[in-house]
Coordinates of C-alpha atoms in Angstrom, one line a residue:
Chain K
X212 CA 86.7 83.0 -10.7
X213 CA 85.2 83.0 -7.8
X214 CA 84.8 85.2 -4.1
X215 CA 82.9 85.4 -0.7
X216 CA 82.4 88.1 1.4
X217 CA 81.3 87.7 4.3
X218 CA 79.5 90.7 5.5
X219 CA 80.4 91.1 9.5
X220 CA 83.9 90.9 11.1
X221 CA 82.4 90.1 14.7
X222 CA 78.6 89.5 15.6
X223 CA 77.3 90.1 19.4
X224 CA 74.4 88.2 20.2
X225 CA 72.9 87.5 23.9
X226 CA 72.4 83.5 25.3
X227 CA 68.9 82.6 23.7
X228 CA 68.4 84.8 20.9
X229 CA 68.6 84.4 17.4
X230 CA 71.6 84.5 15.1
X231 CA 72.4 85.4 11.7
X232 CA 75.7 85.4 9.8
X233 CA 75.7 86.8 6.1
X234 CA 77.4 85.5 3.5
X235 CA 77.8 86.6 -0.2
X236 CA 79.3 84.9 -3.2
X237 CA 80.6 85.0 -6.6
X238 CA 81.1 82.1 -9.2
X239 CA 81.5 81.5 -12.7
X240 CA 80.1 77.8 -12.5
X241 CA 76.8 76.6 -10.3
X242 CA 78.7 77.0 -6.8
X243 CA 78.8 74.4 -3.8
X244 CA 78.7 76.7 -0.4
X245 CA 80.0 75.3 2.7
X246 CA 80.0 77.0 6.2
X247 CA 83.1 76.1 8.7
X248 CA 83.7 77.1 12.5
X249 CA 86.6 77.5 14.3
X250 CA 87.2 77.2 17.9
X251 CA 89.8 78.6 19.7
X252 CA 92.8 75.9 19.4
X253 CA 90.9 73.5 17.3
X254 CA 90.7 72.5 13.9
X255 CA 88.0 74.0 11.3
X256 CA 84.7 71.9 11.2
X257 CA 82.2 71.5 8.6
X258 CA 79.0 72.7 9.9
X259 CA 76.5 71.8 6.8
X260 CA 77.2 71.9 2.8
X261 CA 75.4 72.9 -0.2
X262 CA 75.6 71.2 -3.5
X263 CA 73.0 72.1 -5.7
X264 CA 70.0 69.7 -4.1
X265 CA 67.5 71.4 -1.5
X266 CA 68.2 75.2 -1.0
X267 CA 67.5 74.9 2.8
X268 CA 70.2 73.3 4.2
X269 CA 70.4 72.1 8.2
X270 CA 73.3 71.8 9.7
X271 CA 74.9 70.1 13.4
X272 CA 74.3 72.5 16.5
X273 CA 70.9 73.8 15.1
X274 CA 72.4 75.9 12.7
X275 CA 70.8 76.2 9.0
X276 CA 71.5 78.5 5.9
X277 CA 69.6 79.0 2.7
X278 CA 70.8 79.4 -0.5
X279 CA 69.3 82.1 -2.7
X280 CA 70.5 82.4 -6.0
X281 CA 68.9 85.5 -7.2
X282 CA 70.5 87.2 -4.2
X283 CA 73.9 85.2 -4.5
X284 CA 73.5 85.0 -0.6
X285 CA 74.3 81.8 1.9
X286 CA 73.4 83.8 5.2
X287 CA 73.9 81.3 8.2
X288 CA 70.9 81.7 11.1
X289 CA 70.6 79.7 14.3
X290 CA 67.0 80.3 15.8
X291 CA 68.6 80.3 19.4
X292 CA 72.5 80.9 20.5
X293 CA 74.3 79.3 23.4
X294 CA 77.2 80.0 24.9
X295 CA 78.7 77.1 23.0
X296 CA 78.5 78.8 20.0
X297 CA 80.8 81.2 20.1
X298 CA 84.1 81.1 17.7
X299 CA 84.6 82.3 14.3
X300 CA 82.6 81.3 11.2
X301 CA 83.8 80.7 7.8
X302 CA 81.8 80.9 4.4
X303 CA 83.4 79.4 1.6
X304 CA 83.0 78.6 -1.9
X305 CA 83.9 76.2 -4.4
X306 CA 83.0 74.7 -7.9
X307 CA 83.5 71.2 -9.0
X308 CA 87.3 70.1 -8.6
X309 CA 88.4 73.7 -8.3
X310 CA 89.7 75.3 -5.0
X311 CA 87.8 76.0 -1.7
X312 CA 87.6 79.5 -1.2
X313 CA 87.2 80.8 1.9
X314 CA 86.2 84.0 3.3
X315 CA 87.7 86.8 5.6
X316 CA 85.0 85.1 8.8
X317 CA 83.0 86.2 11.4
X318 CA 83.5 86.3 14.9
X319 CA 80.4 85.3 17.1
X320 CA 80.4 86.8 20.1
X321 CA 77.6 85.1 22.7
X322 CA 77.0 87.1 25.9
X323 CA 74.9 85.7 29.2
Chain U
X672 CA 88.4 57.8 14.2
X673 CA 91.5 59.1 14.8
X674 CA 91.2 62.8 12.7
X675 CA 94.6 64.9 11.5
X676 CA 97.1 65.1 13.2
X677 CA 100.1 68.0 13.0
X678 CA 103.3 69.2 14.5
X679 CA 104.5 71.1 16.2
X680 CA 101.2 73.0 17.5
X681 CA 103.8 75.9 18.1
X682 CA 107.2 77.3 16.5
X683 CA 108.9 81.0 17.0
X684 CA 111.8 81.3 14.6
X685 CA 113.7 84.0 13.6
X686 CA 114.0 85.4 9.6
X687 CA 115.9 83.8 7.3
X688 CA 115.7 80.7 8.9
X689 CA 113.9 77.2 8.4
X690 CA 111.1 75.2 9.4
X691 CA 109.2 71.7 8.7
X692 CA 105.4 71.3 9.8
X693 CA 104.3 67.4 9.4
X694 CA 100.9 66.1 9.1
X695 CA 99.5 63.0 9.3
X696 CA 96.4 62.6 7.6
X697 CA 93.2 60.7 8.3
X698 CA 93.7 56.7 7.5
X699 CA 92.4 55.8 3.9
X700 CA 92.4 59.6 2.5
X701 CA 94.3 60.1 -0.5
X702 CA 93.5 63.9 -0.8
X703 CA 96.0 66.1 1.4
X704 CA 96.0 69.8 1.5
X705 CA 98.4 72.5 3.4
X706 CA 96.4 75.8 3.6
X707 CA 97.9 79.0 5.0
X708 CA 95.9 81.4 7.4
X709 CA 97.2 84.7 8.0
X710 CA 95.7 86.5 10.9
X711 CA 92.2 88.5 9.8
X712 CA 91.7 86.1 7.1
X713 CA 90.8 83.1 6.0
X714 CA 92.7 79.7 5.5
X715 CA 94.2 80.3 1.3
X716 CA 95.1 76.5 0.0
X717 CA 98.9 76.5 -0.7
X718 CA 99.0 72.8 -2.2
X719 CA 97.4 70.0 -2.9
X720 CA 98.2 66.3 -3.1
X721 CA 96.6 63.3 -4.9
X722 CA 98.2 60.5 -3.2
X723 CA 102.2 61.0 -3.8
X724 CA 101.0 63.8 -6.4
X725 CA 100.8 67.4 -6.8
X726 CA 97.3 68.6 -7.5
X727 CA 97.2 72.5 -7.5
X728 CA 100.5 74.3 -6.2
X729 CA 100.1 77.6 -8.1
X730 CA 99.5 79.6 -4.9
X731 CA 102.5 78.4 -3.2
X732 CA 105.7 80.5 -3.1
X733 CA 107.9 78.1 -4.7
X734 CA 111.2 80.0 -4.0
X735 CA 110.8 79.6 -0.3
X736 CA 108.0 77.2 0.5
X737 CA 108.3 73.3 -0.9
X738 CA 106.3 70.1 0.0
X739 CA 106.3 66.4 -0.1
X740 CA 104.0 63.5 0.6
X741 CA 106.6 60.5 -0.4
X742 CA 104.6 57.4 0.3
X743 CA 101.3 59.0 -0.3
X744 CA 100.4 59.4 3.6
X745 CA 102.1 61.7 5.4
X746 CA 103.3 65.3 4.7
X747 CA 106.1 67.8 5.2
X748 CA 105.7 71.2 4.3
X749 CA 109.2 73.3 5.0
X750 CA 110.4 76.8 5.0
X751 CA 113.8 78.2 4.1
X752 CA 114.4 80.9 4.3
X753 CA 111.4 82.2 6.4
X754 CA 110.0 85.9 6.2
X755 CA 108.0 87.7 8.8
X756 CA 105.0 87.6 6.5
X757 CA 105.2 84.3 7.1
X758 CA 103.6 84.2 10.4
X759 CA 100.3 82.5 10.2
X760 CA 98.6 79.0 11.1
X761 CA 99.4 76.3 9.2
X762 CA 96.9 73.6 8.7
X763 CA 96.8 70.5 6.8
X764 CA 93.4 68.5 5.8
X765 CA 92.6 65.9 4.5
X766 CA 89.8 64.1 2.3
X767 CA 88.7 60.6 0.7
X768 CA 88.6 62.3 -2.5
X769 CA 89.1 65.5 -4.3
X770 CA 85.8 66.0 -5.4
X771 CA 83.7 68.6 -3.3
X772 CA 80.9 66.1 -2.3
X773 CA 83.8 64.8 0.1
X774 CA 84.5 66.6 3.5
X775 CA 88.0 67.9 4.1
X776 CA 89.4 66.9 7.6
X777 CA 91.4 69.7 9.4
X778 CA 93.9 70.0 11.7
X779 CA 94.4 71.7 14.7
X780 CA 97.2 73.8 12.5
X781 CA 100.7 74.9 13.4
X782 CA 101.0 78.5 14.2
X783 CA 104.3 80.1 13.2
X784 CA 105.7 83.1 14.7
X785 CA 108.2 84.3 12.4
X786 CA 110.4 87.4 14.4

């Protein structure tokens, strides 16, 4: 079996400062962790993968995550947001051939 | 590269009828999935396809909800009869394979207004 939660429905952050996104999971099997995002009218896409190599994984857009297994934690961070960047974020979970599991997602919210 | 394509991006029906969503999906990818996503959650995978073959349908509600992928490229997925809980996006992805070391492709989705 296997979950995510994803801690925070929406996220505010002003233009410039950092952000951070947390994710939790659960799995019976050594997981792979992916984080999606979603734009208003546009498909989900991948933003960076992890799959059991380096636990600091960098992503497009500047955005990184870091797996920590003794925490069962894949928290998302950007060091600086933009305006861009706002849309709704997706943490998801999946072993082998088995089914991608996806959480509930966080909206990111960017003011000026 | 051309990336997934669906139809329509739109559809308000009323209950009890039906509906078809199609997807076309990336050239060359024999993996296709149809994912549901209500609003407030996330997508849930309602099938899966290996070519012209049915990987994983056990989350799909097979009394209302059925899919095909005939030639092993394009998709229908069709409704009949609909329910209000219905309502969500629909999206289809695609991958080369079914393995998780290959990225799945999504679509823009359908978004189904059932009333």
């Amino acid at each position: 079996a296997q979950s995510v939660t994803q801690l925070d429905s929406h996220v505010s952050v002003s233009e410039g400062t950092p952000v951070l996104l947390r994710c939790n999971y659960s799995s019976s099997y050594s997981p792979s962790l992916f984080w999606y995002v979603q734009h208003p009218n546009k498909g989900l896409q991948l933003l960076l993968k992890y799959t059991s190599a380096a636990t600091l994984v960098k992503g497009i857009n500047g955005f990184e995550a870091e797996f920590k297994k003794s925490e069962t934690s894949f928290h998302l961070t950007k060091p600086s947001a933009h305006m861009s960047d706002a849309a709704e974020y997706f943490c998801v979970v999946t072993s082998g051939y088995s089914t991608l599991t996806f959480g509930k997602g966080t909206m990111l919210l960017v003011s000026p | 590269e051309a990336g997934v394509a669906q139809s329509p991006r739109y559809k308000i029906i009323e209950k009890r009828q039906s509906v078809a969503f199609w997807c076309n999906p990336i050239s060359g990818h024999a993996t296709l999935y149809w994912y549901q996503q209500i609003l407030g959650q996330g997508p849930k995978l309602l099938i899966q396809f290996q070519n012209n073959g049915v990987v994983d349908d056990s989350q799909l509600p097979k009394d209302r909800f059925s899919a095909e992928r005939l030639k092993g490229v394009d998709s229908t997925l069709k409704i009949q009869p609909a329910k209000l809980e219905d309502s969500a996006v629909y999206l289809c992805a695609s991958s080369f394979g079914a393995s998780v070391s290959y990225e799945q492709y999504f679509g823009p989705g359908t978004r189904l207004t059932v009333t």
